[in-house]
């Protein structure tokens, strides 16, 4: 959020030194991404919706003793016919409060220069005086607003409801959106006129001919707004705030504040009364506070006078021996939250420490160069490294059960990286992201080979082993997985038999290899040899085997039988749907002599020898 100091000083004595204000906010735990030309750019965490406004930032600075100025006036002079616009809220859980206020006779021309300058400094484009006022008040207090052209509302009414599946709306960005049944909409008597909490519709937007408006100030369920905004890929300044929650009391204040500005700057006249459709107001959150707990958690003695001063600055009140938490601070819920507030206001540097943390130079692990080579190879091939949880849920076929304090198994340790890596691909696919291979080097937990129960061994023998594996998930199928594995093996200088398992689910394939074996077999420093100028001779072989036959067995036999001129064996196709209990391998044999061109008469007998050996030893059959 961009905060111009010239605007912030309307609400608190911030001064003109942006660096000093930045230091103060950083000391309070607020990230300042940058500050230049008198504008601070703040990174606001999702739990601090109260900071998405000038008044909210002013409240924070006041915690450090900077003088707060009174909030701007919100009283209005109402006259003329009553603003009788029927408003119906069909789902109070989605919309706990909706205020509709009529302002007549507005003149939607340009805004005054001071308002345009403040909006532009805060990153908002000036549109017209009506839209600018709703944006201005939103940035001022954090409550989004929307103005409808009253004459464009069919039936002169507002209905807050869920959309019908397939219902469409053209938003003010000019694009048509197809709505789902879970999406909230603001509708008139015939059609949606806004996506609730996200963006208004073009059919009811303010134009040059607008004279009477219906000013909306509402409160929507954050999760629903977030889901709609993400699904439609329609983020807005309003949805950003509604997703994090707005203040119940702020709904009415913002409505009155905007109506006052519409009268002052837009020539409008607020009609008497406003339709306020509301469910029961939320109860004020309360928590106990124990000074002895403060001392125990922080190790810091804070006087009762200082504690009371901090609570007053936060807007807390005491009632019946408990602390009533301020409504605008939705992140404050418990005693420990209050203790954290005291810590950040007093200063984290004031918390004493008696823990000596030794500094020790970490020695590199022998396998670190291998990890580095694998990561660089796969990243250069377009794959992304991920970190996934070691746990599966209790229903997953993991081997090692984990019991909770009640003794019940609520999850298991994974036996393979395949489910986790496939879950990453599913998530990316659901987010409409282009699918790319992903990989991870992590531990899995498997049953020990040859384990048997022996009472004499006591607890020295475990039925489970930790094993570190490299897992590669390829959305492009077996050929892509095999190509990535081949690049890793080539980079590590590994030739010959290396056991790699392939797990297929639909078009996605996950390859897994024992990392310890890779590290042991790796040759990172390799001798070079002159490049041969002779052409290679390539022969393709395709054979059917029993499904238990591994590619490593086929490759080993091919290398042993093909003679000294064989330079590579490359698997380019695996087909496991050829018949029950059968699969086929298609691979190429590449021959090369350093001093001459090999002939077919020399190579063909070697290829036949490979075929014969595969038939005799592995039961292979020609395709």
C-alpha positions as a printed Julia matrix, in Angstrom:
623×3 Matrix{Float64}:
   0.0     0.0     0.0
   1.33    3.41   -0.97
   1.1     6.08    1.74
   1.87    9.71    0.75
   3.19   11.57    3.8
   1.36   14.74    2.76
  -1.91   12.83    3.04
  -0.95   10.89    6.18
  -0.27   14.15    8.02
  -4.0    14.89    7.85
  -4.5    12.25   10.56
  -1.27   12.17   12.59
   1.79   14.28   13.11
   4.0    12.18   10.85
   6.35   14.96    9.76
   8.09   15.21    6.4
  11.03   12.86    6.98
  10.03    9.69    5.12
  13.1     7.82    6.37
  12.18    8.53   10.01
   8.59    7.39    9.46
   9.87    4.25    7.73
  12.14    3.45   10.69
   9.26    3.93   13.12
   6.99    1.58   11.16
   9.73   -1.03   10.75
  10.24   -0.91   14.52
   6.56   -1.78   14.88
   7.0    -4.83   12.67
   5.6    -3.32    9.45
   7.62   -3.96    6.31
   8.47   -0.86    4.3
   9.33   -1.92    0.77
  10.53    1.54   -0.27
  10.16    5.24    0.36
  10.84    7.97   -2.15
   9.42   11.34   -3.12
   7.5    11.48    0.15
   5.6     8.21   -0.5
   6.04    5.06    1.57
   5.27    1.68   -0.01
   4.15   -0.7     2.75
   3.91   -4.51    2.57
   0.87   -5.33    4.7
   0.43   -8.87    6.03
  -2.95  -10.52    5.55
  -3.85  -10.35    9.27
  -3.47   -6.56    9.46
  -6.39   -5.33    7.38
  -6.57   -2.28    9.66
  -3.37   -0.97    8.06
  -4.91   -0.76    4.57
  -5.89    2.86    5.17
  -4.39    6.22    6.06
  -6.25    6.29    9.38
  -4.96    2.79   10.18
  -1.33    3.78    9.55
  -1.91    6.95   11.59
  -3.14    4.82   14.52
   0.09    2.81   14.37
   2.31    5.88   14.48
   0.26    7.23   17.4
   1.3     4.13   19.38
   4.79    5.63   19.45
   3.58    8.94   20.82
   3.03   10.9    17.62
   0.07   13.23   18.03
  -3.18   11.97   16.48
  -5.41   14.44   14.72
  -9.22   14.09   14.82
 -10.8    11.93   12.16
 -12.31   13.97    9.3
 -15.98   14.96    9.69
 -18.68   12.55    8.57
 -21.84   14.42    9.57
 -24.19   15.2     6.7
 -27.04   17.61    6.05
 -29.95   15.61    4.63
 -32.87   17.15    2.74
 -35.41   16.46    0.02
 -37.46   13.3    -0.49
 -36.45   10.24    1.49
 -34.07    7.79   -0.15
 -36.56    4.96   -0.27
 -34.71    2.2    -2.19
 -35.83   -1.31   -1.18
 -32.85   -3.5    -0.26
 -33.12   -7.26    0.25
 -30.28   -9.42    1.54
 -31.01  -13.08    0.8
 -27.89  -14.49    2.53
 -27.06  -12.63    5.77
 -24.08  -14.94    6.39
 -22.53  -13.69    3.16
 -23.56  -10.05    3.68
 -23.98   -9.24    7.41
 -24.5    -5.52    6.72
 -25.53   -3.48    3.69
 -26.16    0.26    3.76
 -27.7     1.98    0.75
 -27.76    5.79    0.79
 -29.29    7.97   -1.95
 -27.52   11.17   -3.05
 -29.39   13.27   -5.6
 -28.28   15.94   -8.01
 -24.6    14.99   -8.34
 -22.52   16.46  -11.16
 -19.99   13.76  -12.15
 -17.27   16.03  -13.5
 -13.62   16.13  -12.54
 -12.27   16.05   -8.99
 -10.36   18.93   -7.4
  -6.62   18.87   -8.0
  -5.73   18.05   -4.37
  -7.84   14.88   -4.48
  -6.45   13.8    -7.86
  -2.88   14.32   -6.64
  -3.45   12.28   -3.48
  -5.11    9.44   -5.34
  -2.39    9.31   -7.98
   0.34    9.38   -5.33
  -1.4     6.39   -3.71
  -1.5     4.54   -7.05
  -5.17    5.15   -7.97
  -6.17    6.65  -11.34
  -8.59    9.56  -11.22
 -11.9     8.83  -13.06
 -14.62   11.3   -12.07
 -15.62   13.01   -8.85
 -18.04   10.24   -7.79
 -15.63    7.34   -8.38
 -12.74    9.37   -6.94
 -14.65   10.06   -3.72
 -15.45    6.36   -3.2
 -11.77    5.49   -3.78
 -10.61    8.36   -1.58
 -12.75    7.26    1.37
 -11.65    3.65    0.88
  -7.99    4.67    1.13
  -8.83    6.98    4.01
 -10.57    4.46    6.28
 -10.2     1.03    4.6
 -13.92    0.53    3.79
 -14.65   -0.08    0.07
 -17.64    1.73   -1.43
 -19.51    1.61   -4.73
 -21.86    4.06   -6.44
 -24.71    2.94   -8.73
 -26.53    5.18  -11.18
 -29.97    5.04   -9.53
 -31.79    5.56  -12.82
 -30.14    2.44  -14.3
 -31.31    0.08  -11.54
 -34.21   -1.94  -12.94
 -37.19   -1.79  -10.59
 -35.37    0.75   -8.42
 -34.29   -1.92   -5.95
 -31.21   -3.84   -4.74
 -31.03   -7.58   -4.06
 -27.93   -9.07   -2.49
 -27.87  -12.75   -3.48
 -25.85  -15.63   -4.85
 -25.5   -15.82   -8.61
 -27.31  -18.37  -10.72
 -24.87  -20.79  -12.34
 -23.95  -19.46  -15.78
 -25.28  -15.95  -15.11
 -23.21  -13.3   -16.88
 -22.16   -9.74  -16.14
 -20.08   -7.15  -17.99
 -17.88   -5.47  -15.38
 -16.67   -1.87  -15.52
 -13.43   -3.14  -17.07
 -15.49   -3.94  -20.2
 -15.07   -7.73  -19.96
 -17.88  -10.27  -19.67
 -17.66  -12.77  -16.8
 -19.6   -15.99  -16.34
 -20.61  -16.46  -12.71
 -20.84  -19.59  -10.58
 -23.53  -20.43   -8.06
 -21.21  -19.63   -5.15
 -20.45  -16.08   -6.36
 -22.09  -13.2    -4.54
 -23.74  -10.5    -6.64
 -25.53   -7.21   -6.17
 -28.59   -7.35   -8.44
 -31.49   -5.15   -9.34
 -34.93   -6.55  -10.15
 -33.69   -8.19  -13.38
 -29.92   -8.85  -13.5
 -26.63   -8.58  -11.61
 -25.23   -5.06  -11.49
 -22.04   -5.84   -9.54
 -19.88   -8.75   -8.43
 -20.22   -8.34   -4.66
 -17.03   -7.11   -3.04
 -15.08   -7.32   -6.28
 -16.18   -4.97   -9.07
 -19.2    -3.06  -10.31
 -21.05   -3.67  -13.57
 -20.94   -1.54  -16.68
 -24.75   -1.35  -17.0
 -25.1     0.65  -13.76
 -21.86    2.63  -13.67
 -21.68    6.38  -13.23
 -21.66    8.36  -16.49
 -21.79   11.93  -17.68
 -25.59   11.88  -17.49
 -25.81   10.51  -13.93
 -27.69   12.71  -11.48
 -28.94   10.46   -8.67
 -26.81    7.7    -7.18
 -27.18    4.88   -4.71
 -24.09    4.75   -2.51
 -23.26    1.23   -1.31
 -21.27    0.51    1.87
 -21.3    -3.13    2.91
 -19.62   -5.99    4.7
 -19.08   -9.3     2.88
 -17.79  -12.7     4.01
 -14.02  -12.63    3.27
 -13.64  -16.23    2.08
 -16.41  -15.91   -0.5
 -15.01  -12.69   -1.96
 -11.55  -14.26   -2.12
 -12.85  -17.35   -3.94
 -14.8   -15.29   -6.49
 -11.94  -12.89   -7.16
  -9.48  -15.78   -7.69
 -11.83  -17.8    -9.88
 -12.68  -14.87  -12.13
  -9.08  -13.63  -12.05
 -10.54  -10.23  -11.2
  -8.54   -8.6    -8.38
  -9.4    -5.1    -7.25
  -8.6    -2.66   -4.46
 -12.03   -3.47   -3.0
 -11.61   -7.26   -3.06
  -8.15   -6.89   -1.54
  -9.75   -5.29    1.53
 -12.93   -7.38    1.7
 -10.81  -10.55    1.56
  -9.09   -9.47    4.77
 -12.22   -8.27    6.56
 -13.69   -4.83    7.26
 -14.92   -3.22   10.44
 -18.65   -3.36   11.26
 -18.74    0.2    12.58
 -16.66    1.47    9.68
 -19.41    0.54    7.22
 -21.68    3.35    8.38
 -18.88    5.88    8.96
 -17.6     5.45    5.42
 -21.12    5.84    3.99
 -21.65    9.13    5.81
 -18.14   10.39    5.01
 -18.57    9.72    1.28
 -22.03   11.33    1.25
 -20.57   14.46    2.85
 -17.82   14.67    0.2
 -20.37   14.1    -2.57
 -22.26   17.12   -1.24
 -19.12   19.26   -0.88
 -17.33   18.32   -4.11
 -19.96   16.74   -6.35
 -22.87   19.09   -5.82
 -25.06   16.28   -4.47
 -27.72   16.32   -1.81
 -27.93   13.34    0.59
 -31.52   12.16    0.96
 -32.94   11.74    4.47
 -32.33    8.34    5.99
 -30.48    5.32    4.65
 -31.46    1.69    4.25
 -29.35   -0.29    6.71
 -30.0    -4.03    6.37
 -27.99   -5.71    9.08
 -27.88   -8.9    11.07
 -26.91   -8.86   14.73
 -23.67   -6.89   15.28
 -20.7    -9.08   16.2
 -19.92   -9.29   19.89
 -16.78   -7.51   20.99
 -13.91   -9.96   21.44
 -12.58  -10.26   24.97
  -9.61  -11.85   26.65
  -8.04  -11.94   30.07
  -4.69  -10.3    30.72
  -2.32  -11.33   33.5
   0.77   -9.19   34.2
   2.54  -12.26   35.59
   2.02  -13.93   32.21
   3.57  -10.92   30.49
   6.7   -11.26   32.64
   6.9   -15.01   32.05
   6.56  -14.75   28.26
   8.76  -11.72   27.58
  11.11  -11.83   30.55
  10.46   -8.11   30.66
   8.95   -6.03   33.46
   6.43   -3.48   32.19
   4.8    -1.17   34.7
   0.99   -1.22   35.08
   0.93    2.44   34.05
   2.75    1.7    30.8
   0.55   -1.31   30.1
  -2.61    0.76   30.6
  -1.21    3.49   28.34
  -0.56    0.94   25.57
  -4.02   -0.59   25.9
  -5.66    2.83   25.66
  -3.6     3.67   22.58
  -4.7     0.38   20.99
  -8.34    1.15   21.71
  -8.79   -1.59   24.33
 -11.23   -1.21   27.2
 -11.6    -3.02   30.51
 -14.88   -4.66   31.46
 -15.64   -7.21   34.16
 -12.0    -8.02   34.71
 -11.32   -8.66   31.04
  -9.86   -6.66   28.17
 -12.34   -5.75   25.42
 -10.42   -5.8    22.16
 -10.9    -3.07   19.51
 -13.17   -4.07   16.6
 -10.8    -2.71   13.96
  -8.0    -5.03   15.14
  -9.33   -8.38   13.92
  -5.91   -9.96   14.53
  -6.15   -9.48   18.32
  -7.87  -12.52   19.8
  -6.05  -13.75   22.91
  -3.85  -12.8    25.82
  -0.66  -13.66   23.95
  -1.69  -11.25   21.16
  -1.8    -8.43   23.7
   1.6    -9.48   25.03
   3.0    -9.31   21.5
   1.52   -5.82   21.09
   3.28   -4.7    24.26
   6.55   -6.22   23.03
   6.51   -4.45   19.66
   5.46   -1.08   21.14
   7.98   -1.16   24.0
  10.56   -2.43   21.51
  11.78   -5.92   20.71
  15.32   -4.76   21.5
  14.26   -4.22   25.12
  13.55   -7.93   25.65
  16.46   -9.39   27.65
  18.24  -12.53   26.56
  20.45  -14.85   28.58
  20.85  -17.53   25.94
  24.33  -17.96   24.48
  24.11  -19.12   20.89
  27.47  -20.53   19.78
  28.64  -19.72   16.29
  30.21  -22.6    14.48
  31.54  -22.85   10.94
  29.56  -25.51    9.11
  31.59  -28.0     7.16
  30.37  -28.85    3.68
  28.87  -32.31    3.34
  30.53  -34.63    0.82
  27.26  -34.95   -1.08
  26.71  -31.19   -1.45
  28.43  -30.98   -4.88
  26.18  -33.79   -6.14
  23.06  -31.96   -4.92
  24.28  -28.8    -6.63
  24.85  -30.59   -9.95
  21.41  -32.24   -9.84
  19.63  -28.98   -9.03
  21.45  -27.01  -11.71
  20.87  -29.7   -14.34
  17.14  -29.98  -13.7
  16.64  -26.23  -13.34
  18.44  -25.68  -16.66
  16.07  -28.24  -18.19
  13.02  -26.2   -17.16
  12.12  -28.07  -13.95
  11.26  -26.38  -10.66
  12.46  -27.54   -7.24
   9.7   -27.93   -4.63
   9.51  -28.69   -0.91
   6.66  -30.93    0.2
   5.5   -32.34    3.52
   6.85  -35.67    4.78
   3.39  -36.57    6.06
   0.47  -38.29    4.4
  -3.01  -38.33    5.91
  -4.11  -41.31    8.0
  -5.9   -42.94    5.04
  -2.83  -42.87    2.8
  -0.91  -46.11    2.36
   2.16  -44.85    4.18
   4.2   -47.38    6.09
   5.05  -45.51    9.27
   2.03  -44.45   11.4
   2.27  -41.33   13.57
   0.13  -41.27   16.69
  -1.27  -38.14   18.28
  -1.19  -37.58   22.08
  -4.44  -39.57   22.38
  -2.78  -42.58   20.82
  -4.73  -42.41   17.55
  -3.05  -42.61   14.15
  -3.86  -39.36   12.38
  -1.19  -39.41    9.66
   1.66  -41.46    8.25
   5.16  -40.81    7.01
   5.36  -41.1     3.25
   6.95  -44.08    1.55
   7.36  -42.32   -1.81
   7.68  -38.81   -3.22
   5.25  -39.64   -6.04
   1.98  -38.61   -4.27
   3.45  -35.3    -3.07
   4.92  -34.37   -6.44
   1.71  -35.29   -8.28
  -0.22  -33.12   -5.8
   2.01  -30.17   -6.77
   1.2   -30.75  -10.45
  -2.54  -30.96   -9.65
  -2.37  -27.68   -7.72
  -0.57  -25.94  -10.57
  -3.04  -27.34  -13.08
  -5.97  -26.15  -10.95
  -4.44  -22.66  -10.83
  -4.24  -22.65  -14.62
  -0.48  -22.44  -14.48
   1.58  -23.9   -17.36
   2.68  -27.35  -16.22
   6.43  -27.78  -15.83
   8.41  -30.7   -14.37
   9.04  -30.5   -10.62
  11.64  -32.26   -8.5
  12.64  -32.74   -4.89
  15.48  -34.35   -2.96
  13.93  -35.54    0.3
  13.53  -38.46    2.67
  11.02  -41.26    2.49
  10.37  -43.96    5.08
  10.25  -47.61    4.1
  10.19  -51.0     5.77
  13.65  -52.44    6.45
  14.63  -55.3     4.18
  15.02  -58.57    6.03
  13.5   -57.21    9.25
  12.33  -59.8    11.72
  11.13  -59.5    15.29
  13.78  -60.61   17.8
  13.08  -60.02   21.53
  16.79  -60.25   22.31
  17.45  -57.17   20.13
  15.19  -54.99   22.28
  14.71  -51.6    20.57
  18.0   -51.6    18.69
  16.43  -52.76   15.45
  13.72  -50.72   13.72
  11.33  -52.1    11.08
  11.67  -48.81    9.15
  14.51  -47.03    7.36
  14.98  -43.44    6.25
  16.03  -43.19    2.63
  16.87  -40.0     0.76
  15.62  -40.04   -2.82
  15.53  -37.82   -5.87
  12.01  -37.52   -7.23
  11.16  -36.0   -10.64
   7.53  -35.51  -11.71
   7.12  -35.07  -15.47
   3.75  -33.87  -16.82
   4.93  -34.81  -20.31
   4.94  -38.53  -19.56
   7.58  -41.25  -19.61
   9.7   -39.79  -22.41
  10.09  -36.5   -20.54
  10.83  -38.25  -17.23
  13.39  -40.5   -18.89
  15.05  -37.55  -20.63
  15.41  -35.65  -17.34
  16.83  -38.71  -15.57
  19.27  -39.22  -18.46
  20.48  -35.63  -18.22
  21.09  -36.01  -14.48
  23.01  -39.25  -14.94
  25.08  -37.76  -17.75
  25.91  -34.68  -15.66
  26.97  -36.91  -12.75
  29.07  -39.09  -15.06
  27.13  -42.23  -14.2
  27.22  -45.0   -16.8
  25.9   -48.51  -16.48
  23.19  -49.78  -14.21
  21.39  -47.29  -11.97
  18.09  -48.31  -10.47
  15.33  -45.82  -11.22
  11.66  -46.55  -10.59
   8.91  -44.97  -12.69
   5.42  -44.41  -11.29
   2.73  -43.55  -13.82
  -0.68  -41.95  -13.18
  -2.4   -40.99  -16.38
  -0.04  -38.88  -18.5
   2.09  -37.93  -15.48
   5.16  -39.97  -14.56
   7.26  -39.71  -11.4
  10.83  -41.08  -11.47
  12.57  -41.88   -8.18
  16.21  -42.78   -7.58
  18.15  -43.46   -4.38
  20.19  -40.31   -3.73
  22.91  -42.15   -1.77
  23.51  -44.43   -4.77
  23.72  -41.43   -7.1
  26.21  -39.69   -4.81
  28.32  -42.84   -4.49
  28.44  -43.47   -8.24
  28.9   -39.84   -9.31
  32.11  -38.8   -11.06
  32.07  -35.02  -11.15
  35.64  -34.64  -12.41
  35.89  -36.56  -15.66
  38.56  -37.01  -18.3
  37.82  -35.67  -21.75
  38.47  -37.41  -25.01
  38.88  -36.05  -28.51
  35.67  -35.68  -30.47
  35.41  -38.28  -33.21
  34.93  -37.01  -36.74
  33.55  -40.37  -37.84
  29.78  -40.8   -38.3
  27.92  -42.97  -35.81
  25.78  -45.97  -36.73
  22.44  -46.24  -34.9
  20.17  -49.26  -34.68
  16.76  -49.35  -32.97
  15.49  -52.39  -31.05
  11.93  -52.96  -29.77
  11.09  -56.01  -27.63
   8.3   -57.21  -25.33
   9.14  -58.42  -21.79
   7.41  -59.55  -18.64
   6.27  -56.56  -16.58
   8.76  -57.46  -13.81
  11.75  -56.85  -16.09
  13.51  -53.54  -15.34
  15.12  -51.29  -17.91
  18.4   -51.51  -16.01
  18.54  -55.25  -16.74
  17.94  -54.68  -20.45
  20.57  -51.94  -20.6
  23.18  -54.03  -18.8
  22.79  -56.96  -21.21
  22.92  -54.65  -24.23
  26.16  -53.06  -23.05
  27.74  -56.43  -22.31
  26.89  -57.97  -25.69
  27.23  -55.09  -28.16
  31.01  -54.98  -28.27
  33.64  -52.25  -27.76
  32.28  -49.85  -30.39
  29.0   -49.28  -28.5
  29.0   -45.71  -27.13
  25.44  -45.36  -25.8
  22.17  -47.14  -25.11
  19.14  -44.84  -25.16
  15.63  -45.77  -24.09
  13.12  -43.71  -26.07
   9.8   -45.46  -25.39
   8.13  -47.54  -22.67
   4.71  -49.0   -23.47
   3.06  -50.77  -20.53
  -0.43  -51.29  -22.06
   0.65  -53.95  -24.54
  -1.08  -56.81  -22.73
  -1.74  -58.21  -19.3
   1.54  -58.62  -17.44
   3.61  -57.37  -20.37
   5.44  -54.21  -21.42
   7.77  -53.18  -24.22
  11.03  -51.25  -24.31
  12.16  -49.41  -27.46
  15.8   -48.32  -27.4
  18.62  -47.28  -29.68
  22.18  -48.67  -29.88
  24.78  -46.14  -31.03
  28.09  -47.42  -32.4
  31.18  -45.39  -33.22
  34.78  -46.15  -34.19
  37.4   -43.45  -33.63
  39.35  -44.11  -36.84
  36.89  -45.25  -39.49
  33.26  -45.52  -40.55
  31.61  -48.69  -39.34
  29.67  -50.78  -41.82
  26.36  -52.57  -41.54
  28.14  -55.88  -41.97
  30.05  -55.17  -38.77
  27.18  -53.81  -36.71
  24.23  -56.04  -37.65
  25.69  -59.22  -36.09
  26.29  -57.3   -32.83
  22.67  -56.12  -32.76
  21.47  -59.68  -33.38
  23.7   -60.85  -30.52
  22.0   -58.33  -28.23
  18.55  -59.51  -29.32
  19.49  -63.16  -28.77
  20.82  -62.46  -25.28
  17.67  -60.57  -24.31
  15.52  -63.46  -25.53
  17.59  -66.06  -23.71
  18.07  -64.28  -20.39
  14.95  -62.11  -20.01
  12.43  -63.91  -22.23
  12.19  -61.01  -24.66
  10.03  -61.24  -27.78
  10.41  -59.13  -30.93
   7.64  -56.57  -31.5
